[in-house]
Amino acid sequence: MKKEVIYQKSGRLRFIGHLDILRALIRSMRRANLPLAYSKGFHPHPLLSFASPLALGWEGQNELMEVTLEEDLPDDVFLEKLQTVLPEGLGVSKCRTRVEPAPSLISQVAAGKYRIQLPMIEGMEEGEYETAFSALMKKDCLMSQKTGKVRGRKTMIDFDMKPLVYAYAFSSQTQLELILALGQDQTLKPNLLMEALYKEMGREALINQEFIVRDLLLSMDDSEGQDRSFTPLIF
Amino acid sequence: MHKLPIPDHVLLTVQKPARYIGGEINSVQKDLSTVHTRFCFCFPDVYDVGMSHLGLQILYACLNSYEGVYCERSFAPWPDMERKLRDLKVPLYSLETFTPLRDFDFVGFTLQYEMSYTNILNMLDLGGIPVFAKDRGEGDPIVIAGGPNANNPEPLADFIDLYYIGEGEVEYGHLFDLYQACQKEGWSRETFLRRAARIPGMYVPRFYEVTYEETPAEGCLHTPRLSSIKPIYDDLPEKVTKVTLKDIDSFPYPEKPIVPLMQTIFDRASMEIFRGCIHGCRFCNAGMIYRPVRFHSREVIMKWVDAVLASTGYDEISLTSLSSNDYPNLYTLLEEIHEKYPNVQVSLPSLRVDAFSLKLMEELSEGKKSGLTFASEAGTQRLRDVINKNITEEEILSGVSLAFQGKWDRVKLYFMLGLPTETDEDVTAIAALGEKIYWQWKKLPPAERSRDVAINISTSFFVPKPFTPFQWCAQASDETFYHRQNLLRDTIRNRKIEYHCHDAFLSTLEGLLARGDRRIGALIYEAWRLGCTFDGWSDMFKEELWRQAIVNTGTEMAFYNYRERKADEVFPWDHIDCGVTKDYMYQEYLKAKKAETTPSCLEKCTNCGTRKICPAGVCTGEIAV
C-alpha cells in the first residue's frame, strides 16, 4: 500500500539537511505507530522515497514523498496521526493512496518553482537585482561547476546553467521567482545561480545570504523553450 | 516559539547549524510564568557529543520533574560558532528558550573528562558569567558542577560555586527547596551557599581552607604537599559524602528522552541496565566511584523499552552498563526485547568475548559481523594481575578462535602503556599476543574461518586517577611513554597487525588535571586565556599553548605527575568520601605491587567501605532481577 504525501519544511527546520529530515520523518512515523513496511535483508528499513532533497537552508512548501505501508489506513487517519507527532517545522498537508500501475508523482518531477528573497543592500540602486539578472540571462552561456562523477570518480564538472533556467520573474525589488530544471538528468540549484548574480553585480560578499523557498514541484511537457507548459505536482 | 538570537544567514555559514537551534522532539517547554527556578544544564563539549550522553537525559528529566523548576540545555559552541557569537556580541544561550546563561538561577556543568575543563571557562565567559567564583555577584547564577570528575573538585574550585557529589537523582529537590526559601527571604548568595553546604553531597569550595607544608615535596623545586583541607565553619562537615540512590528502580527514568534533529555520536535510545561495576580494576575510577552495584529489574527495563520506543521512534537501543556480561539473565532480557520488537536493533557495550557473548552478538547483529573488541589492557598475566583485570590469555585466545570460526574477521585489542611495574617484557608481550591471535586464525582450516583477518592493536597511556588504588602512583614520563610505544611498534612484524597509539603529552596533561589540587586552577585559567578549548579533540589540542601555560604558572610536573605519593599523603580529594575507603585502596595498591588479585563483588565482599554509606544492591545481596 503506497501513500503519496505532500510535506512542508520550514522555520527552524530549515537548518536541517535532507538525511536528518529523512530520519526525523521515519522516527515520527514510528511514534505515530503507522504500519510501515520494511525492506527485507539484514538491516530492514522503512520504504520511503522522496522527489528531491531540500538543501540545508531551504524551505519547501509542497514537497513529495511516498511511503509504503504494510496494511491500509484511511488517508485522513494517516495524516492526522502523523501531524500530531511531527517536530515543529515539519508538516504534512495532503495524503492519497496510489494504486499501481498509476505512475507516482515523484517520477514526474522535471522542474521546481523557487521563490528567492534576496538580501537588502543599503544604498542599492532601483532595480539593481533585476538589471543584473536580465544581463546574466542575455549571455550565450552561463558556466558553473557542480560535483559529479566521471568514470566513477568524484570530480567537479563544468556545466551551462542557462538552458536549465526555464522561467524567471521579479515579484518585487528583492524577490525573484524561478522555474529551474529538477530531475534525474539535469538539475540546477538556485544558489549556484545566485552566486553568478552576485558576481555579476560585483557583490560576492552576499553569497549564501538569500532565503530560498521551493514552492512547487512541477512536471513538464515535451515542448521546447517558451512553449513549455508546467503542471504543479499537487493534489 | 522563542526567537533565535542569531540571524538565519549567519547560522547558515557555520557547520551543522542544527547544534544551535533546539526544537527537538521531547525537549521540554514550560510556561515561564509558572517557573520559579531556572537551571541550565551545560555540557562542556559540542552538541553531538553532549546529546549522546545518557546522564544528560536522566538529569534533564529529573530536574524538569520538579514543579516550578525548568531545566534547559546548552553546549560548547564549535569554534566557528563561537567566533560568530563573539562578533555579534550574542551571549551563549540555552536551546529551549534561547536565554543567555547569565540569566539563569543555576548553571550546572557535568564533569565527564579532564580535557573539557577549558571549555567550562569558555562557556561561562561566552554566557556572560564571571569566570572566577569570587567575581560573581548577587545577580549572577550559582555555578554548579557534578559528574564523575567532581570527585576531585579541587582543580576547578576557583570557578565553581557549589559541587554536587554523587548521583543527581538524590538531593536536587532539597537544593531547590532551599533556593525557593532563599528567593522568598531574600538571602544573599553567601547565605544561600552556607546553607546549601549543609545538604548531603554538597561541597562549597570557598568554605574549605587548604593548607600546605612549609617545604617543597621531596624531589620538587618549589611545590609543597598539602597538609590539610578543613571547613572554615563548625557546622560544615569535615568530609562530604557522595549521595547514592539506594533503590534505583524507584526513580522515574527518562521515558521521553530528547531526540536530536541531527545525527549525534550515539544516535539511539540508551537504557541503563545497572549502575556500578563488580570488578575492581585498579586503574578504573568508574569501578570505584559508582559502587555499590545496583541492577535494574528486567520488568522495569522492559517498561522503559516500551515507553522510550513509543516516545522517540528510535530503531536502536543501547543497553548501557560498565560491563554487560554481569547483568544476570542478560539473554532472557534480550530475547524478550527481540520478540516484542523484531525491527529494533539492540547494542551492548563492554561485552566480554566468550562462546555465550558470540552467540549473543551473532543474534544481535543478525548476521552482520563487525569488529570484536578485547580490553585486555596489559600484555602479560603478571601485569593483568597487577591491575586486577580479570581476563586470561586462554580466554582471549579461545574467544578469538571461536570468533574466527564464526567468520568474524576483525579483532581490536586495547592496552595501556606505562602501567605501574611495567617492564619492556610486558610491552613486547603485547606484540606476541597479537601474533598468537594471528596463529589462532592461521591454524584453522580455510573453510572453517573468516577469509581474511585484521588485528588492530591500540594503546593509550596509563593515567593515575583519584579514588583508585593507583592514586599513589607516579605517572610514567613522556620519554618512557615514547620508548614503550616505539618498542611495541618495532616488535610488531606481522602485516595483518595494525598498531594505533595516542599522544603522550595529552595523557600527561590529563594526569596533571586529574590529580591536581586547587593550585592547578591557575594553570587551567592560563591555558584558556592563551586560547585553549576543546582539548579532548586531537585536531584542536594546542600542545604549545599548554606548555606555555605550564611555564607561565610555574606548574611543577615533578610534583603532580612523576612523584610516587607516600602512604601519609594528604590528597586534594581527601575531604570527599566516595564510599570506598582510602585504607582499602592503599591495601589494594600494596596487593598490586605484589601482583595479587582481588575477587569481584559477586564472588566475595572485600569490605571496600561502600556498604557503610549505601547499603544497597550487591552489597546487601540483592541481585535477583
CSV table of N, CA, C and O in Angstrom, one decimal, chain A residues 62-140:
chain,number,residue,atom,x,y,z
A,62,ASN,N,5.6,22.4,-0.9
A,62,ASN,CA,4.8,21.3,-1.4
A,62,ASN,C,5.8,20.2,-1.9
A,62,ASN,O,5.9,19.9,-3.1
A,63,GLU,N,6.5,19.6,-1.0
A,63,GLU,CA,7.4,18.5,-1.3
A,63,GLU,C,6.7,17.2,-1.3
A,63,GLU,O,5.7,17.0,-0.7
A,64,LEU,N,7.3,16.3,-2.1
A,64,LEU,CA,6.6,15.0,-2.3
A,64,LEU,C,7.4,13.8,-1.7
A,64,LEU,O,8.6,13.8,-1.8
A,65,MET,N,6.7,13.0,-1.0
A,65,MET,CA,7.3,11.7,-0.6
A,65,MET,C,6.3,10.6,-0.8
A,65,MET,O,5.1,10.8,-0.9
A,66,GLU,N,6.8,9.4,-0.9
A,66,GLU,CA,6.0,8.2,-1.0
A,66,GLU,C,6.4,7.2,0.1
A,66,GLU,O,7.6,6.9,0.2
A,67,VAL,N,5.4,6.7,0.8
A,67,VAL,CA,5.8,5.7,1.8
A,67,VAL,C,4.9,4.5,1.6
A,67,VAL,O,3.8,4.5,1.3
A,68,THR,N,5.6,3.3,1.9
A,68,THR,CA,4.9,2.1,1.7
A,68,THR,C,4.4,1.5,3.1
A,68,THR,O,5.2,1.5,4.0
A,69,LEU,N,3.1,1.2,3.1
A,69,LEU,CA,2.6,0.7,4.4
A,69,LEU,C,2.3,-0.8,4.2
A,69,LEU,O,2.0,-1.3,3.2
A,70,GLU,N,2.3,-1.5,5.4
A,70,GLU,CA,2.0,-2.9,5.4
A,70,GLU,C,0.5,-3.2,5.3
A,70,GLU,O,0.1,-4.2,4.7
A,71,GLU,N,-0.3,-2.4,5.9
A,71,GLU,CA,-1.7,-2.5,5.8
A,71,GLU,C,-2.4,-1.2,5.5
A,71,GLU,O,-1.7,-0.1,5.8
A,72,ASP,N,-3.5,-1.2,5.0
A,72,ASP,CA,-4.1,0.1,4.6
A,72,ASP,C,-4.6,0.9,5.8
A,72,ASP,O,-4.9,0.4,6.9
A,73,LEU,N,-4.7,2.2,5.6
A,73,LEU,CA,-5.1,3.1,6.6
A,73,LEU,C,-5.8,4.2,5.8
A,73,LEU,O,-5.3,4.7,4.8
A,74,PRO,N,-7.0,4.7,6.3
A,74,PRO,CA,-7.6,5.8,5.5
A,74,PRO,C,-6.6,7.0,5.5
A,74,PRO,O,-5.9,7.3,6.4
A,75,ASP,N,-6.7,7.7,4.3
A,75,ASP,CA,-5.7,8.9,4.2
A,75,ASP,C,-5.8,9.9,5.3
A,75,ASP,O,-4.8,10.4,5.8
A,76,ASP,N,-7.1,10.2,5.7
A,76,ASP,CA,-7.2,11.2,6.7
A,76,ASP,C,-6.6,10.8,8.1
A,76,ASP,O,-6.1,11.5,8.8
A,77,VAL,N,-6.8,9.5,8.3
A,77,VAL,CA,-6.2,8.9,9.6
A,77,VAL,C,-4.7,9.0,9.6
A,77,VAL,O,-4.1,9.4,10.6
A,78,PHE,N,-4.2,8.6,8.4
A,78,PHE,CA,-2.7,8.7,8.3
A,78,PHE,C,-2.2,10.1,8.6
A,78,PHE,O,-1.3,10.3,9.3
A,79,LEU,N,-2.9,11.1,7.9
A,79,LEU,CA,-2.4,12.5,8.1
A,79,LEU,C,-2.5,12.9,9.5
A,79,LEU,O,-1.6,13.5,10.1
A,80,GLU,N,-3.7,12.6,10.1
A,80,GLU,CA,-3.9,13.1,11.5
A,80,GLU,C,-2.9,12.5,12.5
A,80,GLU,O,-2.3,13.2,13.3
A,81,LYS,N,-2.6,11.2,12.3
A,81,LYS,CA,-1.7,10.5,13.2
A,81,LYS,C,-0.3,11.2,13.1
A,81,LYS,O,0.4,11.4,14.1
A,82,LEU,N,0.1,11.4,11.9
A,82,LEU,CA,1.4,12.0,11.6
A,82,LEU,C,1.5,13.4,12.1
A,82,LEU,O,2.5,13.8,12.7
A,83,GLN,N,0.5,14.2,11.8
A,83,GLN,CA,0.6,15.6,12.2
A,83,GLN,C,0.8,15.8,13.7
A,83,GLN,O,1.5,16.8,14.0
A,84,THR,N,0.2,15.0,14.5
A,84,THR,CA,0.4,15.2,15.9
A,84,THR,C,1.8,14.9,16.5
A,84,THR,O,2.1,15.4,17.6
A,85,VAL,N,2.6,14.2,15.7
A,85,VAL,CA,3.9,13.9,16.3
A,85,VAL,C,5.1,14.5,15.6
A,85,VAL,O,6.2,14.4,16.0
A,86,LEU,N,4.8,15.3,14.5
A,86,LEU,CA,6.0,15.9,13.8
A,86,LEU,C,6.6,17.0,14.6
A,86,LEU,O,6.0,17.7,15.4
A,87,PRO,N,7.9,17.1,14.5
A,87,PRO,CA,8.6,18.3,15.2
A,87,PRO,C,8.2,19.6,14.5
A,87,PRO,O,7.8,19.6,13.3
A,88,GLU,N,8.2,20.6,15.3
A,88,GLU,CA,7.8,22.0,14.8
A,88,GLU,C,8.7,22.3,13.6
A,88,GLU,O,9.9,22.2,13.7
A,89,GLY,N,8.1,22.7,12.5
A,89,GLY,CA,8.9,23.0,11.3
A,89,GLY,C,8.7,21.9,10.2
A,89,GLY,O,9.0,22.2,9.0
A,90,LEU,N,8.2,20.8,10.6
A,90,LEU,CA,7.8,19.8,9.6
A,90,LEU,C,6.3,19.7,9.6
A,90,LEU,O,5.7,19.6,10.6
A,91,GLY,N,5.8,19.6,8.4
A,91,GLY,CA,4.3,19.5,8.3
A,91,GLY,C,3.9,18.5,7.2
A,91,GLY,O,4.7,18.3,6.2
A,92,VAL,N,2.7,17.9,7.3
A,92,VAL,CA,2.2,17.1,6.2
A,92,VAL,C,0.8,17.7,5.9
A,92,VAL,O,0.0,17.8,6.8
A,93,SER,N,0.5,18.0,4.6
A,93,SER,CA,-0.8,18.7,4.3
A,93,SER,C,-1.7,17.8,3.6
A,93,SER,O,-2.9,18.0,3.7
A,94,LYS,N,-1.2,16.9,2.8
A,94,LYS,CA,-2.1,16.0,1.9
A,94,LYS,C,-1.6,14.6,1.9
A,94,LYS,O,-0.4,14.4,2.0
A,95,CYS,N,-2.5,13.7,1.7
A,95,CYS,CA,-2.1,12.3,1.6
A,95,CYS,C,-3.1,11.6,0.7
A,95,CYS,O,-4.3,11.9,0.7
A,96,ARG,N,-2.6,10.8,-0.2
A,96,ARG,CA,-3.5,10.0,-1.0
A,96,ARG,C,-2.9,8.6,-1.3
A,96,ARG,O,-1.7,8.4,-1.3
A,97,THR,N,-3.8,7.7,-1.6
A,97,THR,CA,-3.3,6.3,-1.8
A,97,THR,C,-3.0,6.1,-3.3
A,97,THR,O,-3.9,6.5,-4.1
A,98,ARG,N,-1.9,5.6,-3.6
A,98,ARG,CA,-1.6,5.4,-5.1
A,98,ARG,C,-1.9,3.9,-5.4
A,98,ARG,O,-1.4,3.0,-4.7
A,99,VAL,N,-2.7,3.8,-6.4
A,99,VAL,CA,-3.0,2.4,-6.8
A,99,VAL,C,-2.2,2.1,-8.1
A,99,VAL,O,-2.3,2.8,-9.1
A,100,GLU,N,-1.3,1.2,-8.0
A,100,GLU,CA,-0.4,0.8,-9.1
A,100,GLU,C,-1.3,0.2,-10.2
A,100,GLU,O,-2.3,-0.5,-9.8
A,101,PRO,N,-1.1,0.3,-11.5
A,101,PRO,CA,0.2,0.9,-12.1
A,101,PRO,C,0.2,2.4,-12.3
A,101,PRO,O,1.0,2.8,-13.1
A,102,ALA,N,-0.7,3.1,-11.6
A,102,ALA,CA,-0.6,4.6,-11.8
A,102,ALA,C,0.8,5.1,-11.5
A,102,ALA,O,1.4,4.6,-10.5
A,103,PRO,N,1.4,5.9,-12.4
A,103,PRO,CA,2.8,6.4,-12.1
A,103,PRO,C,2.8,7.3,-10.9
A,103,PRO,O,1.9,8.0,-10.6
A,104,SER,N,3.9,7.2,-10.2
A,104,SER,CA,4.0,8.0,-9.0
A,104,SER,C,4.3,9.5,-9.4
A,104,SER,O,4.8,9.8,-10.4
A,105,LEU,N,3.8,10.4,-8.5
A,105,LEU,CA,4.1,11.8,-8.8
A,105,LEU,C,5.6,12.1,-8.8
A,105,LEU,O,6.1,12.9,-9.6
A,106,ILE,N,6.3,11.4,-7.9
A,106,ILE,CA,7.7,11.6,-7.8
A,106,ILE,C,8.4,11.4,-9.1
A,106,ILE,O,9.3,12.1,-9.5
A,107,SER,N,8.0,10.4,-9.9
A,107,SER,CA,8.6,10.1,-11.1
A,107,SER,C,8.4,11.1,-12.2
A,107,SER,O,9.0,11.2,-13.2
A,108,GLN,N,7.4,12.0,-11.9
A,108,GLN,CA,7.1,13.0,-12.9
A,108,GLN,C,7.8,14.4,-12.7
A,108,GLN,O,7.6,15.3,-13.5
A,109,VAL,N,8.5,14.5,-11.6
A,109,VAL,CA,9.1,15.8,-11.3
A,109,VAL,C,10.2,16.1,-12.4
A,109,VAL,O,11.1,15.3,-12.7
A,110,ALA,N,10.0,17.3,-13.0
A,110,ALA,CA,11.0,17.8,-14.0
A,110,ALA,C,11.5,19.2,-13.7
A,110,ALA,O,12.5,19.6,-14.3
A,111,ALA,N,10.8,19.9,-12.8
A,111,ALA,CA,11.3,21.3,-12.5
A,111,ALA,C,10.8,21.7,-11.1
A,111,ALA,O,9.9,21.0,-10.6
A,112,GLY,N,11.4,22.7,-10.6
A,112,GLY,CA,11.0,23.2,-9.3
A,112,GLY,C,10.7,24.7,-9.5
A,112,GLY,O,11.4,25.4,-10.2
A,113,LYS,N,9.7,25.2,-8.7
A,113,LYS,CA,9.4,26.6,-8.7
A,113,LYS,C,10.0,27.2,-7.4
A,113,LYS,O,9.6,26.7,-6.3
A,114,TYR,N,10.9,28.1,-7.5
A,114,TYR,CA,11.5,28.7,-6.3
A,114,TYR,C,11.2,30.1,-6.1
A,114,TYR,O,10.9,30.9,-7.1
A,115,ARG,N,11.1,30.5,-4.9
A,115,ARG,CA,10.9,31.9,-4.5
A,115,ARG,C,12.1,32.3,-3.7
A,115,ARG,O,12.5,31.7,-2.7
A,116,ILE,N,12.8,33.4,-4.2
A,116,ILE,CA,14.1,33.7,-3.5
A,116,ILE,C,14.1,35.1,-3.0
A,116,ILE,O,13.9,36.1,-3.7
A,117,GLN,N,14.2,35.2,-1.7
A,117,GLN,CA,14.3,36.5,-1.0
A,117,GLN,C,15.8,37.0,-1.0
A,117,GLN,O,16.6,36.3,-0.4
A,118,LEU,N,16.1,38.0,-1.8
A,118,LEU,CA,17.5,38.4,-1.9
A,118,LEU,C,17.8,39.4,-0.8
A,118,LEU,O,16.9,40.1,-0.3
A,119,PRO,N,19.0,39.4,-0.3
A,119,PRO,CA,19.3,40.3,0.8
A,119,PRO,C,19.2,41.8,0.4
A,119,PRO,O,19.5,42.2,-0.7
A,120,MET,N,18.7,42.6,1.4
A,120,MET,CA,18.6,44.0,1.2
A,120,MET,C,20.0,44.6,1.2
A,120,MET,O,20.8,44.2,2.1
A,121,ILE,N,20.3,45.5,0.4
A,121,ILE,CA,21.6,46.2,0.5
A,121,ILE,C,21.4,47.7,0.7
A,121,ILE,O,20.6,48.3,0.0
A,122,GLU,N,22.1,48.2,1.6
A,122,GLU,CA,21.9,49.7,1.8
A,122,GLU,C,22.4,50.4,0.6
A,122,GLU,O,23.5,50.1,0.0
A,123,GLY,N,21.7,51.5,0.2
A,123,GLY,CA,22.1,52.3,-0.9
A,123,GLY,C,22.0,51.6,-2.2
A,123,GLY,O,22.7,52.0,-3.2
A,124,MET,N,21.2,50.6,-2.3
A,124,MET,CA,21.0,49.8,-3.5
A,124,MET,C,20.3,50.6,-4.6
A,124,MET,O,19.4,51.3,-4.2
A,125,GLU,N,20.7,50.5,-5.8
A,125,GLU,CA,20.0,51.2,-6.9
A,125,GLU,C,18.7,50.6,-7.2
A,125,GLU,O,18.5,49.4,-7.0
A,126,GLU,N,17.8,51.4,-7.7
A,126,GLU,CA,16.4,50.9,-8.1
A,126,GLU,C,16.6,49.8,-9.1
A,126,GLU,O,17.3,50.0,-10.1
A,127,GLY,N,16.0,48.6,-8.8
A,127,GLY,CA,16.1,47.6,-9.8
A,127,GLY,C,17.4,46.9,-10.1
A,127,GLY,O,17.6,46.4,-11.1
A,128,GLU,N,18.3,47.1,-9.1
A,128,GLU,CA,19.7,46.6,-9.4
A,128,GLU,C,19.7,45.1,-9.6
A,128,GLU,O,20.4,44.6,-10.5
A,129,TYR,N,19.0,44.4,-8.8
A,129,TYR,CA,19.0,42.9,-9.0
A,129,TYR,C,18.4,42.5,-10.3
A,129,TYR,O,18.9,41.7,-11.0
A,130,GLU,N,17.3,43.2,-10.7
A,130,GLU,CA,16.6,42.8,-11.9
A,130,GLU,C,17.5,43.1,-13.1
A,130,GLU,O,17.6,42.3,-14.0
A,131,THR,N,18.1,44.3,-13.1
A,131,THR,CA,19.0,44.6,-14.2
A,131,THR,C,20.1,43.6,-14.4
A,131,THR,O,20.4,43.2,-15.5
A,132,ALA,N,20.7,43.3,-13.2
A,132,ALA,CA,21.9,42.4,-13.3
A,132,ALA,C,21.4,41.0,-13.8
A,132,ALA,O,22.1,40.3,-14.6
A,133,PHE,N,20.2,40.6,-13.3
A,133,PHE,CA,19.8,39.2,-13.6
A,133,PHE,C,19.5,39.2,-15.1
A,133,PHE,O,19.8,38.2,-15.8
A,134,SER,N,18.8,40.2,-15.6
A,134,SER,CA,18.5,40.2,-17.1
A,134,SER,C,19.8,40.2,-17.9
A,134,SER,O,19.9,39.5,-18.9
A,135,ALA,N,20.8,40.9,-17.5
A,135,ALA,CA,22.1,40.9,-18.2
A,135,ALA,C,22.6,39.5,-18.2
A,135,ALA,O,23.2,39.0,-19.2
A,136,LEU,N,22.5,38.9,-17.1
A,136,LEU,CA,23.0,37.5,-16.9
A,136,LEU,C,22.3,36.6,-17.9
A,136,LEU,O,22.9,35.8,-18.6
A,137,MET,N,21.0,36.7,-18.0
A,137,MET,CA,20.2,35.8,-18.9
A,137,MET,C,20.4,36.1,-20.4
A,137,MET,O,20.0,35.4,-21.2
A,138,LYS,N,21.0,37.3,-20.7
A,138,LYS,CA,21.2,37.6,-22.1
A,138,LYS,C,22.5,37.0,-22.6
A,138,LYS,O,22.8,37.0,-23.8
A,139,LYS,N,23.3,36.5,-21.7
A,139,LYS,CA,24.6,35.9,-22.1
A,139,LYS,C,24.3,34.6,-22.9
A,139,LYS,O,23.3,33.9,-22.7
A,140,ASP,N,25.3,34.2,-23.7
A,140,ASP,CA,25.1,33.0,-24.5
A,140,ASP,C,25.2,31.7,-23.6
A,140,ASP,O,24.4,30.8,-23.8
